[in-house]
């Protein structure tokens, strides 16, 4: 694509020079021959300081919100109103707007995004639709092989989003399911995606270090519903009242007995999973979902409503749910031959931890043991003490440990979690700083009939420490610990 064409896509005047543009990035390390470099002014760096560097690497243009005083560009410069919006729009244009050739479902909310996304993908495939997936756990083309981005955030940046969607189109996909995190929506990472369905799970306090207030957090997530022609809304979430009528068309769901288009009744938690009856616009039918956790009924309803809107019938929905194998790191059972139950889950907020522990308590005949940490840096330090309180209130024993402490002293994090337990008058906890040691200690403590919940890391493939980031696989760590005890 010529620079003049790209300028037209961005609605800015074309420069005199008109080189061929082959890619776009905001990361100077990724800029290469033929690239347009988007200079974003961030909290720590101004991308304009890298112009000479990307020019030397072969970049052919710079896009930004205006050159700072005293800065010149040896490359053609496109001035735009929003650099992040331009990054997304340019990426979509260069990729050929792939989402326009797909039926795209976006899923947002504090908890439940990943599970709902995976179930939706599975149901669409069960209905015969070749479906791709982009989620926290990784991404899939229609071939079903799970792949990973080399990054530690929920949704990749706009160029990777668009490139992945283009790969899905090339691979023959009919549909795509994308997790849309609040960061992705606020930072325009999923801008220029042509959504067909927006799914809302629910909202609770998280990422306030980034959004500032819960209202701002809600407003950023609401952007997905505003961008889609059809919304699937959870009436069990109080925030949903502010989403009614935002999309041109909508459907609702409830797993808690409220009036909704999609409802679940007669919910039973069995050793084989969840069994319930579905009342829907497609009629009534029985459903079985082989997953732990009553809260997953809501995720299943949301997924069914989204898949139904894209053409899946009740038979495909019921059969698809029954054959679903779960999500890596989401209430994932780790096999054990000695009668202990070890579960890996991503629960890392007080509400999600409370749900996970409450769910496991109802099906645990022995003791309930939990291993958990809390992220470092500026990320929601206010949730550390509540995590300690929830863990010691609902589990028989809690082991506090590391979870991506980054540049925050781990001792400070552990003390805050201990304070939450101590302020509630509880002593059923211990602190083991090294996560591997903590997991092995908890599993060694477990007896037949006990459940050990490894909370917080889920499917993440790295563990971030102050001075290093190491490869990590929570499920493998649990498997290794079971072999030792």
Coordinates of C-alpha atoms in Angstrom, one line a residue:
X1 CA 0.0 0.0 0.0
X2 CA 1.3 3.4 -0.9
X3 CA 1.6 6.1 1.8
X4 CA -0.9 8.2 0.0
X5 CA -3.5 5.4 0.3
X6 CA -2.7 4.9 4.0
X7 CA -3.1 8.7 4.6
X8 CA -6.5 8.4 2.9
X9 CA -7.5 5.6 5.3
X10 CA -6.4 7.9 8.2
X11 CA -8.3 10.9 6.8
X12 CA -5.2 13.1 6.7
X13 CA -3.4 14.8 3.8
X14 CA -1.0 12.8 1.8
X15 CA 2.7 13.9 2.0
X16 CA 4.7 14.7 -1.1
X17 CA 6.8 11.5 -0.8
X18 CA 4.8 8.3 -1.5
X19 CA 6.8 5.2 -0.6
X20 CA 5.3 1.7 -0.3
X21 CA 4.2 0.8 3.2
X22 CA 4.4 -2.8 4.2
X23 CA 3.7 -2.8 7.9
X24 CA 3.0 -0.6 10.9
X25 CA 4.2 -0.7 14.5
X26 CA 4.6 1.5 17.5
X27 CA 7.5 -0.5 18.8
X28 CA 10.9 0.8 17.6
X29 CA 12.4 -2.7 18.0
X30 CA 9.9 -4.1 15.5
X31 CA 10.2 -1.4 12.9
X32 CA 11.8 -2.6 9.7
X33 CA 12.1 -1.8 5.9
X34 CA 8.8 -0.5 4.6
X35 CA 7.2 0.1 8.0
X36 CA 5.3 3.1 9.1
X37 CA 6.2 3.9 12.7
X38 CA 3.6 5.3 15.0
X39 CA 5.1 7.6 17.6
X40 CA 3.0 7.3 20.7
X41 CA 3.5 9.6 23.7
X42 CA 3.5 7.2 26.7
X43 CA 3.9 7.7 30.5
X44 CA 7.7 7.0 30.3
X45 CA 8.7 7.5 26.7
X46 CA 7.7 9.6 23.7
X47 CA 7.9 7.6 20.5
X48 CA 9.2 10.6 18.7
X49 CA 12.6 10.1 20.4
X50 CA 13.0 6.9 18.3
X51 CA 12.5 8.5 14.9
X52 CA 16.2 8.4 13.8
X53 CA 16.5 4.8 15.0
X54 CA 13.5 3.5 13.0
X55 CA 14.7 5.5 10.0
X56 CA 18.0 3.7 10.2
X57 CA 16.1 0.4 10.4
X58 CA 14.4 1.2 7.1
X59 CA 11.1 2.7 8.2
X60 CA 9.5 4.9 5.5
X61 CA 7.1 7.1 7.4
X62 CA 6.2 8.4 10.9
X63 CA 2.6 8.8 12.2
X64 CA 2.0 10.9 15.3
X65 CA 0.0 13.7 17.0
X66 CA 2.6 16.3 16.1
X67 CA 6.3 16.7 16.3
X68 CA 7.6 18.0 19.7
X69 CA 9.4 21.3 19.7
X70 CA 13.0 20.9 18.4
X71 CA 12.3 17.5 16.9
X72 CA 12.5 16.9 13.1
X73 CA 11.7 13.8 11.1
X74 CA 13.8 12.6 8.1
X75 CA 10.8 10.6 7.1
X76 CA 7.4 11.7 5.8
X77 CA 5.2 12.6 8.8
X78 CA 1.4 12.0 9.0
X79 CA -0.2 14.1 11.7
X80 CA -3.3 12.5 13.3
X81 CA -5.6 13.3 16.1
X82 CA -4.9 10.1 18.0
X83 CA -1.8 8.0 17.5
X84 CA -3.3 4.9 19.1
X85 CA -6.4 5.1 16.9
X86 CA -4.2 5.6 13.9
X87 CA -2.1 2.5 14.8
X88 CA -5.3 0.4 14.8
X89 CA -6.8 2.0 11.6
X90 CA -3.5 1.6 9.8
X91 CA -3.1 -2.0 10.9
X92 CA -6.6 -2.9 9.7
X93 CA -6.1 -1.2 6.4
X94 CA -2.7 -2.9 5.8
X95 CA -4.2 -6.2 6.7
X96 CA -7.1 -5.7 4.3
X97 CA -9.8 -5.3 7.0
X98 CA -10.0 -9.0 7.7
X99 CA -12.8 -8.8 10.3
X100 CA -15.2 -7.7 7.6
X101 CA -15.0 -11.2 6.1
X102 CA -15.7 -12.9 9.5
X103 CA -18.6 -13.1 11.9
X104 CA -16.9 -11.7 15.0
X105 CA -17.9 -12.1 18.7
X106 CA -16.3 -9.9 21.3
X107 CA -16.4 -10.8 25.0
X108 CA -15.8 -8.4 27.8
X109 CA -16.2 -8.3 31.6
X110 CA -14.1 -8.6 34.7
X111 CA -14.4 -12.4 35.1
X112 CA -15.6 -15.0 32.7
X113 CA -14.2 -13.6 29.5
X114 CA -11.9 -16.5 28.7
X115 CA -14.3 -19.3 29.6
X116 CA -17.1 -17.6 27.7
X117 CA -14.9 -17.1 24.7
X118 CA -13.7 -20.7 24.6
X119 CA -17.2 -22.1 25.0
X120 CA -18.5 -19.8 22.2
X121 CA -15.7 -20.9 19.9
X122 CA -16.5 -24.5 20.7
X123 CA -20.2 -24.1 20.1
X124 CA -19.7 -22.4 16.8
X125 CA -17.4 -25.2 15.7
X126 CA -20.0 -27.7 16.9
X127 CA -22.5 -25.9 14.6
X128 CA -20.2 -26.4 11.6
X129 CA -18.6 -22.9 11.5
X130 CA -14.9 -22.8 11.1
X131 CA -14.0 -20.5 14.0
X132 CA -10.8 -18.8 15.2
X133 CA -10.1 -17.6 18.7
X134 CA -8.0 -14.9 20.4
X135 CA -7.9 -15.1 24.2
X136 CA -5.8 -14.8 27.2
X137 CA -4.7 -18.4 26.9
X138 CA -3.5 -17.9 23.3
X139 CA -5.0 -17.9 19.9
X140 CA -6.3 -20.5 17.5
X141 CA -6.9 -20.7 13.8
X142 CA -9.7 -22.9 12.6
X143 CA -7.3 -25.9 12.9
X144 CA -7.7 -25.8 16.7
X145 CA -4.0 -25.6 17.4
X146 CA -3.3 -23.3 20.4
X147 CA -0.6 -20.7 19.7
X148 CA 0.9 -18.0 21.9
X149 CA 2.0 -14.4 21.5
X150 CA 5.3 -13.5 23.2
X151 CA 3.6 -11.0 25.4
X152 CA 2.1 -10.8 28.9
X153 CA -1.3 -9.1 28.4
X154 CA -4.8 -10.2 27.6
X155 CA -5.1 -8.8 24.1
X156 CA -2.1 -8.2 21.8
X157 CA -1.6 -4.8 20.2
X158 CA -3.6 -3.7 17.1
X159 CA -1.1 -4.9 14.4
X160 CA -1.1 -8.4 16.0
X161 CA -4.9 -8.4 16.3
X162 CA -5.3 -7.6 12.7
X163 CA -2.6 -9.9 11.5
X164 CA -4.2 -12.8 13.5
X165 CA -7.6 -12.0 12.0
X166 CA -6.0 -12.0 8.5
X167 CA -4.5 -15.4 9.3
X168 CA -7.9 -16.7 10.3
X169 CA -9.4 -15.5 7.0
X170 CA -6.5 -17.1 5.0
X171 CA -7.1 -20.3 6.9
X172 CA -10.8 -20.4 5.8
X173 CA -12.4 -19.2 9.0
X174 CA -16.1 -18.2 9.0
X175 CA -16.1 -16.7 12.5
X176 CA -13.8 -15.4 15.2
X177 CA -14.2 -15.0 19.0
X178 CA -12.1 -12.3 20.7
X179 CA -11.6 -11.5 24.3
X180 CA -11.8 -7.7 24.7
X181 CA -10.1 -6.5 27.8
X182 CA -10.6 -3.1 29.3
X183 CA -7.0 -2.2 28.4
X184 CA -7.5 -3.4 24.8
X185 CA -10.7 -1.2 24.5
X186 CA -9.2 1.8 26.2
X187 CA -5.9 1.7 24.2
X188 CA -7.6 1.1 20.9
X189 CA -6.1 -2.4 20.4
X190 CA -9.3 -3.7 19.0
X191 CA -10.4 -0.6 17.2
X192 CA -11.4 -1.2 13.6
X193 CA -12.6 -4.7 14.4
X194 CA -16.0 -5.1 12.7
X195 CA -17.9 -6.7 15.6
X196 CA -21.1 -8.7 15.1
X197 CA -21.8 -9.6 18.7
X198 CA -20.7 -8.1 22.0
X199 CA -21.0 -10.3 25.1
X200 CA -21.0 -8.7 28.6
X201 CA -20.2 -11.0 31.5
X202 CA -20.1 -8.8 34.6
X203 CA -18.2 -6.0 36.3
X204 CA -16.2 -5.8 39.6
X205 CA -13.3 -3.7 40.8
X206 CA -10.1 -4.4 38.9
X207 CA -7.4 -2.5 37.1
X208 CA -8.2 0.8 38.9
X209 CA -4.5 1.7 38.8
X210 CA -5.1 2.1 35.0
X211 CA -8.7 3.3 34.8
X212 CA -8.7 5.4 37.9
X213 CA -12.3 4.8 39.0
X214 CA -14.8 1.9 38.6
X215 CA -16.9 4.2 36.5
X216 CA -14.1 4.8 34.1
X217 CA -13.4 1.0 34.0
X218 CA -17.1 0.4 33.1
X219 CA -17.0 3.2 30.5
X220 CA -14.0 1.6 28.7
X221 CA -15.6 -1.9 28.7
X222 CA -18.9 -0.4 27.5
X223 CA -17.2 0.6 24.3
X224 CA -17.5 -2.9 23.0
X225 CA -21.3 -2.9 23.4
X226 CA -21.4 0.5 21.7
X227 CA -19.5 -0.8 18.8
X228 CA -21.5 -3.9 18.1
X229 CA -24.9 -4.3 16.4
X230 CA -26.0 -7.0 18.8
X231 CA -25.3 -7.4 22.5
X232 CA -25.6 -10.4 24.9
X233 CA -26.2 -9.0 28.4
X234 CA -26.1 -10.5 31.8
X235 CA -29.1 -9.2 33.8
X236 CA -27.6 -10.7 37.0
X237 CA -24.9 -7.9 36.9
X238 CA -26.2 -4.6 38.3
X239 CA -24.1 -2.6 35.7
X240 CA -26.1 -4.2 32.9
X241 CA -28.9 -1.7 33.5
X242 CA -26.7 1.0 32.0
X243 CA -26.2 -1.2 28.9
X244 CA -29.7 -1.8 28.0
X245 CA -30.6 -0.2 24.6
X246 CA -27.0 0.8 23.9
X247 CA -26.6 -1.7 21.0
X248 CA -29.2 -1.7 18.2
X249 CA -30.4 -5.2 19.2
X250 CA -29.8 -7.3 22.3
X251 CA -30.6 -10.5 24.2
X252 CA -30.3 -11.2 27.9
X253 CA -29.4 -14.1 30.1
X254 CA -29.6 -15.1 33.8
X255 CA -28.2 -18.0 35.8
X256 CA -29.8 -16.6 39.0
X257 CA -33.5 -16.9 38.2
X258 CA -34.1 -13.4 37.0
X259 CA -36.3 -12.7 34.0
X260 CA -34.2 -13.0 30.8
X261 CA -34.3 -14.4 27.3
X262 CA -31.9 -17.1 28.2
X263 CA -32.3 -18.7 31.6
X264 CA -31.0 -21.8 33.4
X265 CA -33.2 -23.7 35.9
X266 CA -32.7 -26.9 37.9
X267 CA -29.0 -26.4 38.2
X268 CA -27.1 -29.4 39.7
X269 CA -23.4 -29.6 40.5
X270 CA -22.4 -33.2 40.1
X271 CA -19.0 -35.0 40.0
X272 CA -19.4 -35.1 36.2
X273 CA -20.0 -31.4 35.9
X274 CA -23.0 -29.0 35.7
X275 CA -26.4 -30.2 34.6
X276 CA -29.2 -27.7 34.0
X277 CA -32.3 -26.9 32.0
X278 CA -32.3 -24.1 29.4
X279 CA -35.2 -21.8 28.6
X280 CA -34.4 -19.8 25.5
X281 CA -35.9 -18.1 22.4
X282 CA -35.0 -21.4 20.6
X283 CA -37.1 -23.4 23.0
X284 CA -36.3 -25.6 26.1
X285 CA -33.6 -28.2 26.3
X286 CA -31.4 -30.0 28.9
X287 CA -27.7 -29.1 29.0
X288 CA -24.6 -30.7 30.5
X289 CA -21.3 -28.8 30.9
X290 CA -18.4 -30.9 32.1
X291 CA -16.8 -28.1 34.2
X292 CA -16.5 -27.3 37.9
X293 CA -18.2 -24.2 39.2
X294 CA -21.9 -23.1 39.3
X295 CA -20.8 -19.7 37.9
X296 CA -19.9 -21.4 34.6
X297 CA -23.6 -21.8 34.0
X298 CA -23.7 -18.0 33.3
X299 CA -20.7 -18.3 31.0
X300 CA -22.4 -21.2 29.1
X301 CA -25.7 -19.2 28.7
X302 CA -23.8 -16.2 27.3
X303 CA -21.9 -18.4 24.9
X304 CA -25.1 -20.1 23.8
X305 CA -26.9 -16.8 23.2
X306 CA -24.0 -15.5 21.1
X307 CA -23.6 -18.7 19.1
X308 CA -27.4 -18.8 18.5
X309 CA -27.4 -15.3 17.1
X310 CA -24.8 -16.6 14.6
X311 CA -27.0 -19.5 13.6
X312 CA -26.3 -22.4 16.0
X313 CA -29.4 -24.4 16.7
X314 CA -30.4 -26.0 20.0
X315 CA -29.1 -29.5 19.1
X316 CA -25.7 -28.1 18.2
X317 CA -25.7 -26.0 21.4
X318 CA -26.5 -29.0 23.7
X319 CA -24.1 -31.3 21.9
X320 CA -21.4 -28.7 21.9
X321 CA -21.7 -28.0 25.6
X322 CA -21.6 -31.7 26.5
X323 CA -18.3 -32.2 24.5
X324 CA -16.5 -29.1 25.8
X325 CA -13.2 -30.0 27.4
X326 CA -12.6 -26.9 29.4
X327 CA -10.1 -24.1 29.4
X328 CA -6.4 -24.4 30.3
X329 CA -5.9 -22.7 33.7
X330 CA -9.7 -22.1 34.3
X331 CA -10.8 -24.6 37.0
X332 CA -8.5 -27.1 35.4
X333 CA -8.3 -30.4 37.2
X334 CA -4.8 -31.9 37.5
X335 CA -5.0 -35.7 37.6
X336 CA -3.9 -37.5 40.8
X337 CA -4.0 -41.2 41.6
X338 CA -4.2 -40.7 45.4
X339 CA -7.6 -39.2 45.8
X340 CA -6.5 -35.6 46.1
X341 CA -8.1 -32.9 43.9
X342 CA -5.7 -30.2 42.6
X343 CA -7.3 -27.4 40.6
X344 CA -5.5 -24.6 38.6
X345 CA -7.5 -21.4 38.2
X346 CA -6.9 -17.8 37.2
X347 CA -8.9 -16.3 40.1
X348 CA -6.9 -13.3 41.2
X349 CA -9.5 -10.8 42.5
X350 CA -11.4 -11.1 45.8
X351 CA -14.7 -11.8 44.1
X352 CA -13.3 -14.4 41.7
X353 CA -11.4 -16.1 44.5
X354 CA -14.5 -16.2 46.6
X355 CA -16.4 -17.8 43.8
X356 CA -13.7 -20.4 43.2
X357 CA -13.3 -21.3 46.8
X358 CA -17.1 -21.4 47.4
X359 CA -17.6 -23.7 44.4
X360 CA -14.9 -26.1 45.5
X361 CA -16.1 -26.1 49.1
X362 CA -19.4 -27.6 48.1
X363 CA -17.8 -30.6 46.4
X364 CA -14.8 -31.1 48.8
X365 CA -15.2 -33.9 51.4
X366 CA -11.9 -33.1 53.2
X367 CA -10.0 -29.9 53.7
X368 CA -9.8 -27.0 51.2
X369 CA -6.2 -25.6 50.8
X370 CA -5.4 -22.5 48.6
X371 CA -2.1 -21.2 47.2
X372 CA -2.3 -17.6 46.1
X373 CA -0.3 -14.3 45.7
X374 CA -1.0 -10.8 44.5
X375 CA 0.6 -8.9 41.6
X376 CA 3.2 -6.3 42.3
X377 CA 3.8 -2.9 40.8
X378 CA 1.0 -0.4 41.1
X379 CA -1.6 -2.9 40.1
X380 CA -4.5 -2.7 42.6
X381 CA -2.5 -2.9 45.8
X382 CA -5.8 -2.4 47.6
X383 CA -6.9 -6.0 46.8
X384 CA -4.0 -7.7 48.6
X385 CA -5.5 -7.6 52.1
X386 CA -9.0 -8.6 50.9
X387 CA -7.5 -11.6 49.1
X388 CA -5.9 -12.7 52.4
X389 CA -9.2 -12.3 54.2
X390 CA -11.2 -14.2 51.5
X391 CA -8.6 -17.0 51.4
X392 CA -8.5 -17.6 55.1
X393 CA -12.3 -17.3 55.5
X394 CA -13.2 -19.8 52.9
X395 CA -10.3 -22.2 52.9
X396 CA -9.0 -24.4 55.8
X397 CA -5.5 -23.4 55.1
X398 CA -3.9 -20.6 52.9
X399 CA -0.4 -20.4 51.5
X400 CA 0.6 -16.9 50.5
X401 CA 3.3 -16.6 47.9
X402 CA 4.5 -14.7 44.8
X403 CA 2.5 -13.8 41.8
X404 CA 4.4 -11.5 39.4
X405 CA 5.8 -9.2 42.2
X406 CA 7.8 -7.2 39.6
X407 CA 9.4 -4.2 41.3
X408 CA 7.4 -4.4 44.5
X409 CA 9.2 -6.1 47.4
X410 CA 7.6 -9.5 47.8
X411 CA 7.7 -9.1 51.6
X412 CA 5.5 -6.1 51.4
X413 CA 2.9 -8.0 49.3
X414 CA 2.9 -10.9 51.7
X415 CA 2.6 -8.7 54.7
X416 CA -0.5 -7.0 53.2
X417 CA -2.1 -10.4 52.5
X418 CA -1.3 -11.5 56.1
X419 CA -2.8 -8.3 57.4
X420 CA -6.1 -9.1 55.7
X421 CA -6.2 -12.4 57.5
X422 CA -5.0 -11.1 60.8
X423 CA -7.4 -8.2 60.9
X424 CA -10.2 -10.8 60.6
X425 CA -8.7 -12.7 63.6
X426 CA -7.4 -15.7 61.5
X427 CA -4.2 -17.7 61.8
X428 CA -4.8 -20.5 59.2
X429 CA -2.1 -19.3 56.8
X430 CA 1.6 -19.4 56.1
X431 CA 3.8 -17.4 53.8
X432 CA 6.2 -19.3 51.4
X433 CA 7.8 -16.7 49.1
X434 CA 8.9 -19.1 46.3
X435 CA 5.8 -20.2 44.3
X436 CA 7.2 -23.6 43.4
X437 CA 8.0 -24.3 47.1
X438 CA 4.5 -23.0 48.0
X439 CA 2.8 -25.4 45.6
X440 CA 4.8 -28.4 46.7
X441 CA 4.2 -27.6 50.4
X442 CA 0.4 -27.3 49.8
X443 CA 0.2 -30.5 47.9
X444 CA 2.3 -32.4 50.4
X445 CA -0.1 -31.2 53.1
X446 CA -3.1 -32.6 51.2
X447 CA -4.7 -36.0 52.0
X448 CA -7.3 -38.0 50.1
X449 CA -10.5 -36.1 49.9
X450 CA -8.8 -32.7 50.1
X451 CA -8.8 -30.0 47.4
X452 CA -5.9 -27.8 46.6
X453 CA -6.6 -24.6 44.6
X454 CA -3.7 -23.0 42.9
X455 CA -5.1 -19.5 42.3
X456 CA -3.9 -16.5 40.3
X457 CA -1.6 -17.7 37.5
X458 CA -3.9 -19.9 35.5
X459 CA -2.6 -20.3 32.0
X460 CA 0.1 -17.7 32.1
X461 CA 3.4 -18.9 30.8
X462 CA 5.8 -16.6 32.7
X463 CA 6.4 -15.6 36.3
X464 CA 7.6 -12.0 36.8
X465 CA 10.1 -11.3 39.5
X466 CA 12.0 -8.1 40.4
X467 CA 15.0 -8.9 38.3
X468 CA 13.9 -11.7 36.1
X469 CA 11.0 -13.3 34.2
X470 CA 11.1 -17.0 34.2
X471 CA 9.0 -19.6 32.1
X472 CA 6.1 -20.9 34.1
X473 CA 3.5 -23.6 33.7
X474 CA 1.2 -23.9 36.7
X475 CA -0.3 -27.2 35.6
X476 CA 3.1 -28.7 35.1
X477 CA 4.2 -27.4 38.5
X478 CA 1.2 -29.1 40.1
X479 CA 1.9 -32.3 38.2
X480 CA 5.5 -32.4 39.4
X481 CA 4.5 -31.7 43.0
X482 CA 2.0 -34.5 42.9
X483 CA 4.7 -36.9 41.8
X484 CA 6.9 -35.9 44.8
X485 CA 4.2 -36.4 47.4

